[in-house]
CSV table of C-alpha atoms in Angstrom, one decimal:
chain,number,residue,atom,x,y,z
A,1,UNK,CA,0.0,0.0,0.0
A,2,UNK,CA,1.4,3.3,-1.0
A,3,UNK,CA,2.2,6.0,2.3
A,4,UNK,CA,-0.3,8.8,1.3
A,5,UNK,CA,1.2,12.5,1.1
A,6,UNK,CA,0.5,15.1,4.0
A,7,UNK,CA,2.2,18.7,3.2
A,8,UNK,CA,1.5,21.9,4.8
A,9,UNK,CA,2.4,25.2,4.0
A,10,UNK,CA,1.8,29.0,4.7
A,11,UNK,CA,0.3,30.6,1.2
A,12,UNK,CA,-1.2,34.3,0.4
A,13,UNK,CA,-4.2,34.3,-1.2
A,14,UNK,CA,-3.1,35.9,-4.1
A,15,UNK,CA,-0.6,33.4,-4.3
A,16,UNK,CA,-3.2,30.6,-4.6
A,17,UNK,CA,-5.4,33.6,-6.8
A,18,UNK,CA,-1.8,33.4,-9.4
A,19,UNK,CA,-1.2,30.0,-8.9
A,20,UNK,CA,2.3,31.5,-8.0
A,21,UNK,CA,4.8,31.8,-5.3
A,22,UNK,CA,6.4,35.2,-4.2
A,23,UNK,CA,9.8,35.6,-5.4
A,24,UNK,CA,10.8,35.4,-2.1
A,25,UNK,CA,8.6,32.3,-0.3
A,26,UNK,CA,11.3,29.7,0.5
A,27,UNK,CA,9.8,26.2,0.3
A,28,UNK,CA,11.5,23.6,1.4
A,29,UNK,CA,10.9,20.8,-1.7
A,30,UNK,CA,11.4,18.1,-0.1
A,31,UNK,CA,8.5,18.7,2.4
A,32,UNK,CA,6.9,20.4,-0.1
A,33,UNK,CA,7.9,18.5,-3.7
A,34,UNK,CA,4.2,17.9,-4.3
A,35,UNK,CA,2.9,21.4,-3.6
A,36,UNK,CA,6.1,23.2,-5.6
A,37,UNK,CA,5.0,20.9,-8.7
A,38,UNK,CA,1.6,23.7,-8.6
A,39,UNK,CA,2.6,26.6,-8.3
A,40,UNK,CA,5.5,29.2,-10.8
A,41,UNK,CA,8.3,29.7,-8.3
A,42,UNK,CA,10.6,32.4,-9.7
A,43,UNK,CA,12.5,31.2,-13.1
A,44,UNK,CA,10.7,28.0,-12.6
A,45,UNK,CA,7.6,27.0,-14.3
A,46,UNK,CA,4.6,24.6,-12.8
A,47,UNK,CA,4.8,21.0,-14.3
A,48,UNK,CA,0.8,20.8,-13.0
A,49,UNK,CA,-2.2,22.9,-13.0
A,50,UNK,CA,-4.8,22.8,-10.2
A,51,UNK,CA,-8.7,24.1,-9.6
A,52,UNK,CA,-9.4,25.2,-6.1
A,53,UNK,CA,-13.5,23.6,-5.5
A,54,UNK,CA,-15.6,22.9,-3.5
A,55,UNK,CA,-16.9,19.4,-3.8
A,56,UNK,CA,-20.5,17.9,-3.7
A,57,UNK,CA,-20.1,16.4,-0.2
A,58,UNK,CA,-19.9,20.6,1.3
A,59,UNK,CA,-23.1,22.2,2.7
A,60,UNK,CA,-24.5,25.1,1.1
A,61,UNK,CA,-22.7,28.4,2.0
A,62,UNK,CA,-24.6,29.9,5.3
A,63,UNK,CA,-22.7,32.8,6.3
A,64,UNK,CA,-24.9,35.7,7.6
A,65,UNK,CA,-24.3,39.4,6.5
A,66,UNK,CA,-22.6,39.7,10.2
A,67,UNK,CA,-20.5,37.2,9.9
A,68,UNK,CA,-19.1,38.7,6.5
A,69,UNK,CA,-19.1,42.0,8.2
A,70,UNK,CA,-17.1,40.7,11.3
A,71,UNK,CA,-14.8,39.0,8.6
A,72,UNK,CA,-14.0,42.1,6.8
A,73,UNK,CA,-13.7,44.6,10.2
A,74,UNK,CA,-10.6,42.4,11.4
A,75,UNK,CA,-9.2,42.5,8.2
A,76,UNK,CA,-9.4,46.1,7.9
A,77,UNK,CA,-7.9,46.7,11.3
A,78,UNK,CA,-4.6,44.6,10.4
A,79,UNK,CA,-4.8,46.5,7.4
A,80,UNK,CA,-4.4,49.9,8.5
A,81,UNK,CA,-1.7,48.8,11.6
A,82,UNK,CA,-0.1,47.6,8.0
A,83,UNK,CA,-0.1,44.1,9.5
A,84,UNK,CA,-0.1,40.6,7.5
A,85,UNK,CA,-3.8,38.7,8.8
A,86,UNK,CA,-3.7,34.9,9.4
A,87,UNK,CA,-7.2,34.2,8.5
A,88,UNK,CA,-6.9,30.3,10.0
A,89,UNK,CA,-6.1,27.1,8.0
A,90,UNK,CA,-7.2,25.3,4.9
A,91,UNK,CA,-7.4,21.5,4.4
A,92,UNK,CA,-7.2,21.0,0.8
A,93,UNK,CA,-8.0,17.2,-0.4
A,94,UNK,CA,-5.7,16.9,-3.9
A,95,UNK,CA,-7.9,14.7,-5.7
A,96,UNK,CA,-6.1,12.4,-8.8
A,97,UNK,CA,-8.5,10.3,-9.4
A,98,UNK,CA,-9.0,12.3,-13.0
A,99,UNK,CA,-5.2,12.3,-13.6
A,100,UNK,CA,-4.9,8.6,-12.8
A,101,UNK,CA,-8.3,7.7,-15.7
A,102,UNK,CA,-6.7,11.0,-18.0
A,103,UNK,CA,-3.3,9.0,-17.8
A,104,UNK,CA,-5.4,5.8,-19.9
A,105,UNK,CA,-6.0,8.3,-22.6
A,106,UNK,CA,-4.0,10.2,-24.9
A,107,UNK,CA,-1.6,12.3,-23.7
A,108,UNK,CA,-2.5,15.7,-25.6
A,109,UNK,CA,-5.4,15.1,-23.6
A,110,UNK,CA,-4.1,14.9,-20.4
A,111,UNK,CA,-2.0,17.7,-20.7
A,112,UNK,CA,-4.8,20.2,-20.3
A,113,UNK,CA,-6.3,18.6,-17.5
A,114,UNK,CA,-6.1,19.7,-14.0
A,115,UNK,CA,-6.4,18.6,-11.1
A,116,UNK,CA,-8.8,19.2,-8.6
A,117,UNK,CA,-8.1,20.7,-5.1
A,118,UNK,CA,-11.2,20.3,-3.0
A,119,UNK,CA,-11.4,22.1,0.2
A,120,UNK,CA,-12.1,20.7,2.7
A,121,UNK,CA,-12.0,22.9,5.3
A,122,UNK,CA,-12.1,26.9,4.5
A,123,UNK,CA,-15.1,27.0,2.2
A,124,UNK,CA,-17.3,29.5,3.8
A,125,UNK,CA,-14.1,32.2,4.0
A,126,UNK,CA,-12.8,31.3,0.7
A,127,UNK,CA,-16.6,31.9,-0.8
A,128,UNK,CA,-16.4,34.9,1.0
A,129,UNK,CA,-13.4,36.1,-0.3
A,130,UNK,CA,-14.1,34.7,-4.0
A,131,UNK,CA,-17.7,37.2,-4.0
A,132,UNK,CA,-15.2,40.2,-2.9
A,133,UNK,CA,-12.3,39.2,-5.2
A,134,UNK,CA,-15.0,39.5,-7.9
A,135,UNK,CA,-16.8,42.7,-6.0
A,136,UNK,CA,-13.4,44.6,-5.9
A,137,UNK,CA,-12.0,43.2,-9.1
A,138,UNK,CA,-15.5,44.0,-11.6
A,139,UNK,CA,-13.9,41.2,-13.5
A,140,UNK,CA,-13.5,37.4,-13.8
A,141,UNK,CA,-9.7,38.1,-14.3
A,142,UNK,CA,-8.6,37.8,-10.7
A,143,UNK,CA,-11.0,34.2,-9.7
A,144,UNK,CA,-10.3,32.1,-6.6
A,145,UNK,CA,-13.0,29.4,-6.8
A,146,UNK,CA,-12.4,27.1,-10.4
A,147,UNK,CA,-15.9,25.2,-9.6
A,148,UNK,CA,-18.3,25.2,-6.7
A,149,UNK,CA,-20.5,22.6,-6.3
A,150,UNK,CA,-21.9,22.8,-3.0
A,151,UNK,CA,-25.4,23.8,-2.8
A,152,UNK,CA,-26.7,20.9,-5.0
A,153,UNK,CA,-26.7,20.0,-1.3
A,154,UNK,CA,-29.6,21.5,0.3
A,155,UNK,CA,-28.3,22.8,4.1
A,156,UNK,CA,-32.1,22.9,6.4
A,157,UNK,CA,-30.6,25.9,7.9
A,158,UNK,CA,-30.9,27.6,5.2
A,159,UNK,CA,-34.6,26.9,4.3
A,160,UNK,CA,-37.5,27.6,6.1
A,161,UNK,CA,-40.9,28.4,6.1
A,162,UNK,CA,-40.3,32.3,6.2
A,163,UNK,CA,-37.4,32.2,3.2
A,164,UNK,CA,-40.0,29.9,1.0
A,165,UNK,CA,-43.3,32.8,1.6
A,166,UNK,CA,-41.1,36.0,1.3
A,167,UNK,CA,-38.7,34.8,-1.5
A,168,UNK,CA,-36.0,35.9,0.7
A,169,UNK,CA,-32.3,36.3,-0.5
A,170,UNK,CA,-29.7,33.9,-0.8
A,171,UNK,CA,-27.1,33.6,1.8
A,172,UNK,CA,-24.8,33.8,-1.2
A,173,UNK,CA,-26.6,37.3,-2.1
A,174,UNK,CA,-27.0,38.6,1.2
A,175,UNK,CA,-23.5,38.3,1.5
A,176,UNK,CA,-22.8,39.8,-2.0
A,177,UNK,CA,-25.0,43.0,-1.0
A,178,UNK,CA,-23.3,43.5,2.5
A,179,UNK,CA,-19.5,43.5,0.9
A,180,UNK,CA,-21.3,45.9,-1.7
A,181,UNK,CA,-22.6,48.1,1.4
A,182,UNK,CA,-19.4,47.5,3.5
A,183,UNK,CA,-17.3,48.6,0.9
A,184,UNK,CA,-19.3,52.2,0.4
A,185,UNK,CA,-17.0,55.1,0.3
A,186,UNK,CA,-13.6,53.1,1.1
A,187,UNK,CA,-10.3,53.0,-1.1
A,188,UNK,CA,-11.9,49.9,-2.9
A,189,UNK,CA,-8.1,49.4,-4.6
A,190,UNK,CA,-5.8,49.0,-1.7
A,191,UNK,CA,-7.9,46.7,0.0
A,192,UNK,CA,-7.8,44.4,-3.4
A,193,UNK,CA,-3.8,44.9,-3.3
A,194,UNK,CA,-4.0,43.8,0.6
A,195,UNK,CA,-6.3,41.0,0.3
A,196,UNK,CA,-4.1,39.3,-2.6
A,197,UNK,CA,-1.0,40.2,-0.7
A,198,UNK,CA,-1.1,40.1,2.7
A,199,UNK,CA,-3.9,37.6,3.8
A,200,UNK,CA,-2.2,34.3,4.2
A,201,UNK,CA,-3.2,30.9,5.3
A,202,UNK,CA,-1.8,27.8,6.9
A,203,UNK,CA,-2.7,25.1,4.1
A,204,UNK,CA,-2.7,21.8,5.0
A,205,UNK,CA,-2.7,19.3,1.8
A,206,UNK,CA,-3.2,15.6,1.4
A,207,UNK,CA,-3.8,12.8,-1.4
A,208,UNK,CA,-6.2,11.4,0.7
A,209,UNK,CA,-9.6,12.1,1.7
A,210,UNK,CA,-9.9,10.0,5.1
A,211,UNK,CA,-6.7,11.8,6.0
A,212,UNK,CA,-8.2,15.5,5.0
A,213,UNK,CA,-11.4,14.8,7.5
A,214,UNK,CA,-9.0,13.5,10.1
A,215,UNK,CA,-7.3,16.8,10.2
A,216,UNK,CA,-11.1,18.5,9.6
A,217,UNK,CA,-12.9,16.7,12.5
A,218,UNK,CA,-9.5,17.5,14.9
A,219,UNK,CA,-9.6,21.2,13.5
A,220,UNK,CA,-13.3,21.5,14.7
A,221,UNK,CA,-12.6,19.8,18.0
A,222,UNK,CA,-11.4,22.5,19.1
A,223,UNK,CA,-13.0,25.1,18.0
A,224,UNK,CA,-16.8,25.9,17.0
A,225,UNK,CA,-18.0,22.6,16.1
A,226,UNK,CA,-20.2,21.8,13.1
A,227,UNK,CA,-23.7,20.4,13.8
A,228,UNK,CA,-24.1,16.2,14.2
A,229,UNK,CA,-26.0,16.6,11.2
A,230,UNK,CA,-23.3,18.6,9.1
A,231,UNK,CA,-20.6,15.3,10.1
A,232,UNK,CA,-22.7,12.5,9.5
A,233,UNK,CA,-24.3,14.1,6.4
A,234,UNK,CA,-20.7,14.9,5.2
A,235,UNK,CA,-19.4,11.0,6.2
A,236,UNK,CA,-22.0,9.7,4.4
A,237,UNK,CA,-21.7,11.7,1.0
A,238,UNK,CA,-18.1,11.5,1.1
A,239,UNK,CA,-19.0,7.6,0.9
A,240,UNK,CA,-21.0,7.8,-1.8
A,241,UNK,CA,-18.5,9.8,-3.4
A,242,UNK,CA,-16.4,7.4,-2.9
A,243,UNK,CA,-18.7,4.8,-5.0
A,244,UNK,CA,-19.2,7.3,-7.4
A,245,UNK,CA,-23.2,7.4,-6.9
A,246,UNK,CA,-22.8,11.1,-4.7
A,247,UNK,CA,-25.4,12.3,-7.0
A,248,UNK,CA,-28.0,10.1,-6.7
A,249,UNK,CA,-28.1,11.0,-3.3
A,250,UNK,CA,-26.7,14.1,-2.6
């Protein structure tokens, strides 16, 4: 049985926007040889290209307008104390099941493939952050999210008898008009240039998906914990997922 691959790392988000390392982010390839094979690192080039998604097994996004507004306050007070902000960690599932069937075909094919890195952890901030990348940017240019495909799921917080009579927002649109209002009247271009180059995060990556809930399900012992329903629904689908059935179910 082959040992299954566990790096971590500390990456900006623009470098996981540019799919490329500052010229001066020192990586240490041989804890990182899997990672550095991603990402342009000064007069090298990537020998692999990667989509950040979210997969089938994640809830629906559910942040409230406060939360994105509590988000965006600490990041605006690090920003003006000209201060990097850790915004937490990311567990990143590196999923090759597509390169290992692309690898039976014809290699012009496979070329042009890439490889998907689901999150495992990190998708309600990294939502967050794709609506105000896109917000700030009024462009698809600068895109952090290749493919999400959560919300085929359907989260019960989310739904309830009020949302279904008023035709209420979104959570996804509530939170796109509170970064609209939030960012009323401020320097809308310096906080793009901060974003991309100052927030950073502790990544943690792995080949295997039992491994990226270990780290998930330790990550949430000890802080807020997800709902019972959130971990067995997300147990169960990633088992499914496994049998290739996930939407069937889902």
């Amino acid at each position: 049985m082959s040992e299954t691959m566990v790096e971590t790392c500390v990456l900006m988000l623009g470098e996981l926007i540019d799919r490329k390392l500052q010229n001066d982010k020192k990586l240490d390839k041989n804890q990182c040889k899997t990672i550095c094979e991603y990402f342009v690192c000064g007069e090298y080039e990537a020998d692999k290209q990667y989509q950040l998604t979210i997969p089938d097994y994640q809830r629906a996004y559910v942040w409230s307008e406060d939360m994105v507004k509590i988000m965006f306050e600490d990041i605006d007070e690090q920003r003006k104390e000209g201060k990097k902000y850790l915004l937490g960690s990311l567990i990143i599932h590196i999923d090759n099941s597509k390169e290992e069937n692309d690898n039976k075909n014809t290699d012009s094919q496979s070329k042009d493939k890439k490889i998907e890195f689901n999150i495992v952890d990190g998708q309600q901030r990294l939502t967050t952050l794709d609506l105000v990348l896109k917000y700030l940017s009024k462009s698809e240019e600068i895109k952090l999210l290749d493919d999400n495909k959560a919300g085929s799921i359907i989260d019960i917080n989310t739904e309830n008898e009020s949302d279904k009579n008023d035709k209420s927002l979104t959570p996804k649109e509530k939170a796109e008009q509170a970064i609209k209002n939030w960012f009323e009247n401020k320097d809308k271009d310096s906080f793009l240039t901060y974003l991309k180059e100052k927030i950073e995060f502790v990544c943690v990556f792995t080949d295997s998906l039992d491994d990226a809930f270990t780290f998930f399900d330790s990550a949430n012992a000890k802080g807020k914990r997800l709902e019972a329903y959130d971990l067995i629904k997300a147990f169960h689908l990633r088992v499914l997922l496994k049998k290739k059935i996930i939407k069937h179910f889902a």
